[in-house]
Amino acid sequence: MKDARKKNSTASKRLRAQRAHNAAGGMTLFPELDGSSRDALRRAFFGGAALLAQRFGVTDEDIAVHLERVAARASAQKIALPLASNVADLVLATACTRAGSTAASLPISILRVEMEPILKRTAALRVANEEAILVARRFWVEFERATLSAASGGIHEYNGARPLRVWISDQLLGRLERSRARLDDARDGMHASRTVLRLVGA
């Protein structure tokens, strides 16, 4: 626990220095949690996620920074606090976002094992069962790549408003719905072209 407090203090100092530097340059990097929101996050963190966080080396300050960056990417004026029941999910998500770091390999492996059957069942809601496995695997490869290689996309967008597994499943459903919409548009375009050709030929 002493090590966790030390890491937390170091992260806080680094964050304050970064914000001071950006403020001096007239630039805002991301919105900041206010004091009461930060206290609420800290209570939820130590109330139900501290052991998991210790395993992955994640502090409540790390989660605060993650939430602030999510809000900045969404151009939000105010940061939405996560549900207390989802703070453990935020610990896992934050641990996964350490791009290029071997520290991210364990949490991502844990999440991959948990998500594989869930994603297969989710894909099967929209495609045939034999295709669902391929769709789920392709989605996860792209999701994991985005998580590890960028500061946005993948799990970087998770804000703790819903359970992580539900949120990831919804990302897959959204992708499948967009793919279906594009196919429908393409079919409508082909149908319209054939109609025009028949009329011209007549």
CSV table of C-alpha atoms in Angstrom, one decimal, residues 21-112:
chain,number,residue,atom,x,y,z
A,21,HIS,CA,3.2,23.8,-18.5
A,22,ASN,CA,0.1,23.7,-20.7
A,23,ALA,CA,-1.5,26.6,-18.9
A,24,ALA,CA,1.6,28.7,-19.3
A,25,GLY,CA,1.5,28.0,-23.0
A,26,GLY,CA,-2.2,28.9,-23.2
A,27,MET,CA,-3.2,25.3,-24.0
A,28,THR,CA,-5.7,23.1,-22.2
A,29,LEU,CA,-4.8,19.4,-22.6
A,30,PHE,CA,-8.0,18.0,-21.1
A,31,PRO,CA,-10.7,19.0,-18.6
A,32,GLU,CA,-10.0,18.3,-14.9
A,33,LEU,CA,-12.1,16.5,-12.3
A,34,ASP,CA,-13.1,18.9,-9.6
A,35,GLY,CA,-12.3,18.2,-5.9
A,36,SER,CA,-15.6,16.6,-4.9
A,37,SER,CA,-15.6,14.4,-8.0
A,38,ARG,CA,-12.0,13.3,-7.3
A,39,ASP,CA,-12.9,12.5,-3.7
A,40,ALA,CA,-15.9,10.4,-4.9
A,41,LEU,CA,-13.7,8.6,-7.4
A,42,ARG,CA,-11.1,8.0,-4.7
A,43,ARG,CA,-13.7,6.5,-2.3
A,44,ALA,CA,-15.0,4.2,-5.0
A,45,PHE,CA,-11.5,3.2,-5.9
A,46,PHE,CA,-10.4,2.3,-2.3
A,47,GLY,CA,-13.8,0.8,-1.6
A,48,GLY,CA,-13.8,-1.9,-4.3
A,49,ALA,CA,-10.9,-1.8,-6.6
A,50,ALA,CA,-7.7,-1.2,-4.6
A,51,LEU,CA,-6.5,-4.9,-4.6
A,52,LEU,CA,-7.0,-5.2,-8.4
A,53,ALA,CA,-5.3,-1.8,-8.9
A,54,GLN,CA,-2.3,-3.0,-6.8
A,55,ARG,CA,-2.0,-6.0,-9.0
A,56,PHE,CA,-1.7,-3.9,-12.1
A,57,GLY,CA,0.1,-0.9,-10.6
A,58,VAL,CA,-2.8,1.5,-11.3
A,59,THR,CA,-3.6,4.4,-9.0
A,60,ASP,CA,-6.8,6.5,-8.6
A,61,GLU,CA,-4.8,9.3,-10.2
A,62,ASP,CA,-4.2,7.2,-13.3
A,63,ILE,CA,-8.0,6.6,-13.5
A,64,ALA,CA,-8.7,10.3,-13.1
A,65,VAL,CA,-6.3,11.1,-16.0
A,66,HIS,CA,-8.0,8.4,-18.1
A,67,LEU,CA,-11.4,9.9,-17.5
A,68,GLU,CA,-10.2,13.4,-18.2
A,69,ARG,CA,-8.8,12.3,-21.5
A,70,VAL,CA,-12.0,10.5,-22.5
A,71,ALA,CA,-13.9,13.7,-21.8
A,72,ALA,CA,-11.5,15.7,-23.8
A,73,ARG,CA,-11.8,13.4,-26.8
A,74,ALA,CA,-15.6,13.7,-26.6
A,75,SER,CA,-15.3,17.5,-26.2
A,76,ALA,CA,-17.3,17.2,-23.0
A,77,GLN,CA,-17.6,20.3,-20.8
A,78,LYS,CA,-18.0,18.2,-17.7
A,79,ILE,CA,-16.5,14.8,-16.8
A,80,ALA,CA,-19.1,12.1,-16.1
A,81,LEU,CA,-18.1,10.2,-13.0
A,82,PRO,CA,-18.2,6.4,-13.5
A,83,LEU,CA,-20.6,4.3,-11.5
A,84,ALA,CA,-18.9,3.1,-8.4
A,85,SER,CA,-19.6,-0.5,-9.4
A,86,ASN,CA,-17.6,0.0,-12.6
A,87,VAL,CA,-14.4,1.4,-11.0
A,88,ALA,CA,-12.8,-2.0,-11.1
A,89,ASP,CA,-13.5,-2.1,-14.8
A,90,LEU,CA,-11.8,1.3,-15.1
A,91,VAL,CA,-8.8,-0.1,-13.3
A,92,LEU,CA,-8.6,-2.9,-15.9
A,93,ALA,CA,-9.2,-0.5,-18.8
A,94,THR,CA,-6.5,1.9,-17.6
A,95,ALA,CA,-4.0,-0.9,-17.2
A,96,CYS,CA,-4.8,-1.9,-20.8
A,97,THR,CA,-4.0,1.5,-22.2
A,98,ARG,CA,-0.3,1.4,-21.5
A,99,ALA,CA,0.6,1.5,-25.1
A,100,GLY,CA,3.8,-0.2,-26.1
A,101,SER,CA,4.3,-1.5,-22.5
A,102,THR,CA,4.6,-5.1,-21.4
A,103,ALA,CA,2.6,-3.9,-18.4
A,104,ALA,CA,-0.5,-3.9,-20.6
A,105,SER,CA,-0.1,-7.5,-21.8
A,106,LEU,CA,-1.5,-9.2,-18.6
A,107,PRO,CA,-4.7,-7.1,-18.3
A,108,ILE,CA,-5.4,-7.4,-22.0
A,109,SER,CA,-4.9,-11.2,-21.9
A,110,ILE,CA,-7.3,-11.4,-19.0
A,111,LEU,CA,-9.8,-9.3,-20.8
A,112,ARG,CA,-9.4,-11.2,-24.0
